Amino acid sequence: MKIRIQDLELRKQEFELAFQPGEIDFGVDVRQVGALRTEGHAELIREHHGGQHTVDDIRLIGKLEGRISLCCARCLETVEIPLSRSFDLLYRPLEKERGADEVAIHEADTEIGFYSGDGMELEDSLREQVLLAVPIKALCQPDCKGLCPVCGANRNQQACACNSGPSDPRWAALGDLKKKLQ
Ligand SMILES: [Zn+2]
Ligand SMILES: [Zn+2]
């Protein structure tokens, strides 16, 4: 959905939308599961900087809800994560940020982004919000045992017979026995 400054000059733009998987590209690691729902509104914030000089900001307020899936960082099984996030974002025109009268950015509760031209795409903002909500390391369960580095077996599903090194006390005991036999 395109958000245009010229539309916002007349009135704020309400939205209530559902995006199906594939409509927004989240890259190769993140997959959307089911509909991604969002509702909120965009409004124009006109900053006055003395005289005729104004800066048109777009404020985007709303929430999103959906589910995504990604790979467990240890065993690579699929992990589904529910998303529920509210946002309050401010977009400044990119051109106005350059130059001598650069606007100081001090808003505490608002995140600042930039738009160029006559407006912005809501989808771009949603993509950003979803990716911000994705954990850096997702685990299928807090104590996921991961994959065996030797045979690649998923240790959550099967115990394999590989030597997992001296950290395992059972193998340490066998090692001691071997030394005694030599
Ligand atoms: Zn796992
Ligand atoms: Zn193994």
CSV table of C-alpha atoms in Angstrom, one decimal, residues 10-178:
chain,number,residue,atom,x,y,z
A,10,LEU,CA,-6.0,15.9,3.2
A,11,ARG,CA,-6.5,13.3,5.9
A,12,LYS,CA,-4.8,10.6,7.8
A,13,GLN,CA,-4.7,7.2,6.1
A,14,GLU,CA,-6.3,4.3,8.0
A,15,PHE,CA,-5.4,0.7,7.1
A,16,GLU,CA,-6.5,-2.8,8.1
A,17,LEU,CA,-4.8,-5.3,5.9
A,18,ALA,CA,-3.9,-9.0,5.7
A,19,PHE,CA,-0.9,-10.0,3.6
A,20,GLN,CA,-0.6,-13.6,2.4
A,21,PRO,CA,2.7,-15.5,2.4
A,22,GLY,CA,4.8,-14.3,-0.5
A,23,GLU,CA,3.4,-10.8,-0.8
A,24,ILE,CA,6.2,-9.5,1.3
A,25,ASP,CA,9.7,-10.8,0.8
A,26,PHE,CA,11.4,-11.6,4.1
A,27,GLY,CA,14.6,-13.1,2.5
A,28,VAL,CA,15.7,-16.7,2.5
A,29,ASP,CA,15.9,-17.4,6.3
A,30,VAL,CA,12.4,-16.2,7.3
A,31,ARG,CA,9.1,-17.7,6.1
A,32,GLN,CA,5.7,-16.3,6.8
A,33,VAL,CA,3.1,-18.8,8.0
A,34,GLY,CA,-0.5,-17.8,7.3
A,35,ALA,CA,-1.7,-14.3,7.0
A,36,LEU,CA,0.2,-11.3,8.4
A,37,ARG,CA,-2.4,-8.9,9.7
A,38,THR,CA,-1.8,-5.2,10.3
A,39,GLU,CA,-3.9,-2.3,11.3
A,40,GLY,CA,-3.2,1.3,12.1
A,41,HIS,CA,-2.8,4.7,10.4
A,42,ALA,CA,-0.4,7.0,8.7
A,43,GLU,CA,-0.5,10.7,9.3
A,44,LEU,CA,1.4,13.8,8.2
A,45,ILE,CA,3.6,15.6,10.7
A,46,ARG,CA,4.7,19.0,9.4
A,47,GLU,CA,7.7,20.4,11.1
A,48,HIS,CA,8.2,24.1,10.9
A,49,HIS,CA,11.7,25.3,10.8
A,50,GLY,CA,11.2,29.0,10.5
A,51,GLY,CA,9.9,31.0,7.6
A,52,GLN,CA,8.6,29.0,4.7
A,53,HIS,CA,10.8,26.0,5.5
A,54,THR,CA,8.9,22.9,6.5
A,55,VAL,CA,9.7,19.2,6.6
A,56,ASP,CA,6.9,16.7,6.0
A,57,ASP,CA,7.3,13.6,8.1
A,58,ILE,CA,5.2,10.5,7.9
A,59,ARG,CA,4.2,9.0,11.2
A,60,LEU,CA,3.1,5.4,11.1
A,61,ILE,CA,1.3,4.0,14.1
A,62,GLY,CA,-0.2,0.5,14.3
A,63,LYS,CA,0.3,-3.1,15.1
A,64,LEU,CA,1.0,-6.4,13.3
A,65,GLU,CA,0.3,-10.0,14.0
A,66,GLY,CA,1.3,-13.2,12.3
A,67,ARG,CA,3.5,-16.2,12.5
A,68,ILE,CA,6.9,-16.9,10.9
A,69,SER,CA,9.0,-20.0,10.7
A,70,LEU,CA,12.8,-20.3,10.6
A,71,CYS,CA,15.4,-22.9,11.3
A,72,CYS,CA,16.6,-23.9,14.7
A,73,ALA,CA,20.1,-22.6,15.2
A,74,ARG,CA,21.3,-26.0,16.5
A,75,CYS,CA,19.3,-28.8,14.8
A,76,LEU,CA,18.0,-27.0,11.7
A,77,GLU,CA,14.4,-28.2,12.3
A,78,THR,CA,11.7,-25.7,11.6
A,79,VAL,CA,10.7,-23.4,14.4
A,80,GLU,CA,7.4,-21.4,14.3
A,81,ILE,CA,7.3,-18.1,16.2
A,82,PRO,CA,4.2,-16.0,16.8
A,83,LEU,CA,4.7,-12.3,16.1
A,84,SER,CA,2.8,-9.6,17.8
A,85,ARG,CA,4.2,-6.1,17.7
A,86,SER,CA,3.0,-2.5,17.8
A,87,PHE,CA,4.9,0.3,16.2
A,88,ASP,CA,5.2,4.0,16.2
A,89,LEU,CA,7.5,5.1,13.5
A,90,LEU,CA,8.6,8.4,12.1
A,91,TYR,CA,9.8,8.8,8.5
A,92,ARG,CA,11.7,11.9,7.4
A,93,PRO,CA,12.3,12.9,3.8
A,94,LEU,CA,15.8,11.7,2.8
A,95,GLU,CA,16.8,14.9,1.0
A,96,LYS,CA,16.1,17.1,4.0
A,97,GLU,CA,18.5,15.2,6.2
A,98,ARG,CA,21.5,16.5,4.3
A,99,GLY,CA,22.8,20.0,4.4
A,100,ALA,CA,23.5,22.6,7.1
A,101,ASP,CA,20.1,22.7,8.7
A,102,GLU,CA,20.1,19.1,9.6
A,103,VAL,CA,17.4,18.2,12.0
A,104,ALA,CA,18.5,16.8,15.3
A,105,ILE,CA,16.9,13.5,16.1
A,106,HIS,CA,16.0,13.3,19.7
A,107,GLU,CA,12.5,11.7,19.9
A,108,ALA,CA,12.7,9.1,22.6
A,109,ASP,CA,9.8,6.9,21.9
A,110,THR,CA,9.7,7.0,18.2
A,111,GLU,CA,11.9,5.2,15.7
A,112,ILE,CA,13.2,7.3,12.8
A,113,GLY,CA,13.3,6.1,9.3
A,114,PHE,CA,13.5,7.8,5.9
A,115,TYR,CA,11.4,8.0,2.8
A,116,SER,CA,12.3,9.3,-0.6
A,117,GLY,CA,10.2,11.0,-3.3
A,118,ASP,CA,6.5,11.5,-2.7
A,119,GLY,CA,5.9,8.8,-0.1
A,120,MET,CA,6.6,5.3,1.0
A,121,GLU,CA,5.3,1.7,0.8
A,122,LEU,CA,3.7,0.3,3.9
A,123,GLU,CA,5.1,-3.1,3.0
A,124,ASP,CA,8.7,-1.9,3.4
A,125,SER,CA,8.0,-0.8,6.9
A,126,LEU,CA,6.2,-4.1,7.8
A,127,ARG,CA,9.2,-6.1,6.4
A,128,GLU,CA,11.5,-4.1,8.7
A,129,GLN,CA,9.2,-4.6,11.7
A,130,VAL,CA,8.9,-8.3,11.1
A,131,LEU,CA,12.7,-8.7,10.7
A,132,LEU,CA,13.3,-6.7,13.9
A,133,ALA,CA,11.1,-9.2,15.7
A,134,VAL,CA,13.0,-12.2,14.5
A,135,PRO,CA,15.4,-13.6,17.2
A,136,ILE,CA,19.0,-13.8,16.1
A,137,LYS,CA,19.2,-17.4,17.3
A,138,ALA,CA,15.9,-19.4,17.3
A,139,LEU,CA,15.8,-22.7,19.1
A,140,CYS,CA,13.2,-25.4,18.7
A,141,GLN,CA,13.4,-26.0,22.4
A,142,PRO,CA,15.5,-24.3,25.1
A,143,ASP,CA,17.6,-27.5,25.6
A,144,CYS,CA,17.8,-28.5,21.9
A,145,LYS,CA,20.7,-31.1,21.7
A,146,GLY,CA,21.5,-30.1,18.2
A,147,LEU,CA,23.2,-32.3,15.5
A,148,CYS,CA,26.0,-34.8,16.1
A,149,PRO,CA,29.1,-33.2,14.6
A,150,VAL,CA,30.3,-36.6,13.5
A,151,CYS,CA,27.3,-38.3,11.8
A,152,GLY,CA,24.8,-35.5,11.6
A,153,ALA,CA,22.1,-37.2,13.5
A,154,ASN,CA,19.5,-35.1,15.2
A,155,ARG,CA,20.3,-35.8,18.8
A,156,ASN,CA,16.8,-34.8,19.9
A,157,GLN,CA,15.4,-37.7,17.9
A,158,GLN,CA,18.1,-40.4,18.3
A,159,ALA,CA,21.1,-41.2,20.3
A,160,CYS,CA,24.0,-42.0,18.0
A,161,ALA,CA,27.0,-44.2,18.7
A,162,CYS,CA,29.6,-41.6,17.8
A,163,ASN,CA,32.5,-40.8,20.2
A,164,SER,CA,31.4,-37.4,21.5
A,165,GLY,CA,34.8,-36.7,23.1
A,166,PRO,CA,36.2,-36.7,26.6
A,167,SER,CA,33.6,-34.3,28.0
A,168,ASP,CA,31.2,-37.3,28.2
A,169,PRO,CA,31.9,-39.1,31.5
A,170,ARG,CA,30.9,-42.5,30.0
A,171,TRP,CA,33.6,-42.2,27.4
A,172,ALA,CA,36.1,-41.0,29.9
A,173,ALA,CA,35.5,-44.2,32.0
A,174,LEU,CA,36.1,-46.3,28.9
A,175,GLY,CA,39.3,-44.4,28.2
A,176,ASP,CA,40.6,-45.1,31.7
A,177,LEU,CA,39.8,-48.8,31.2
A,178,LYS,CA,41.7,-48.8,27.9
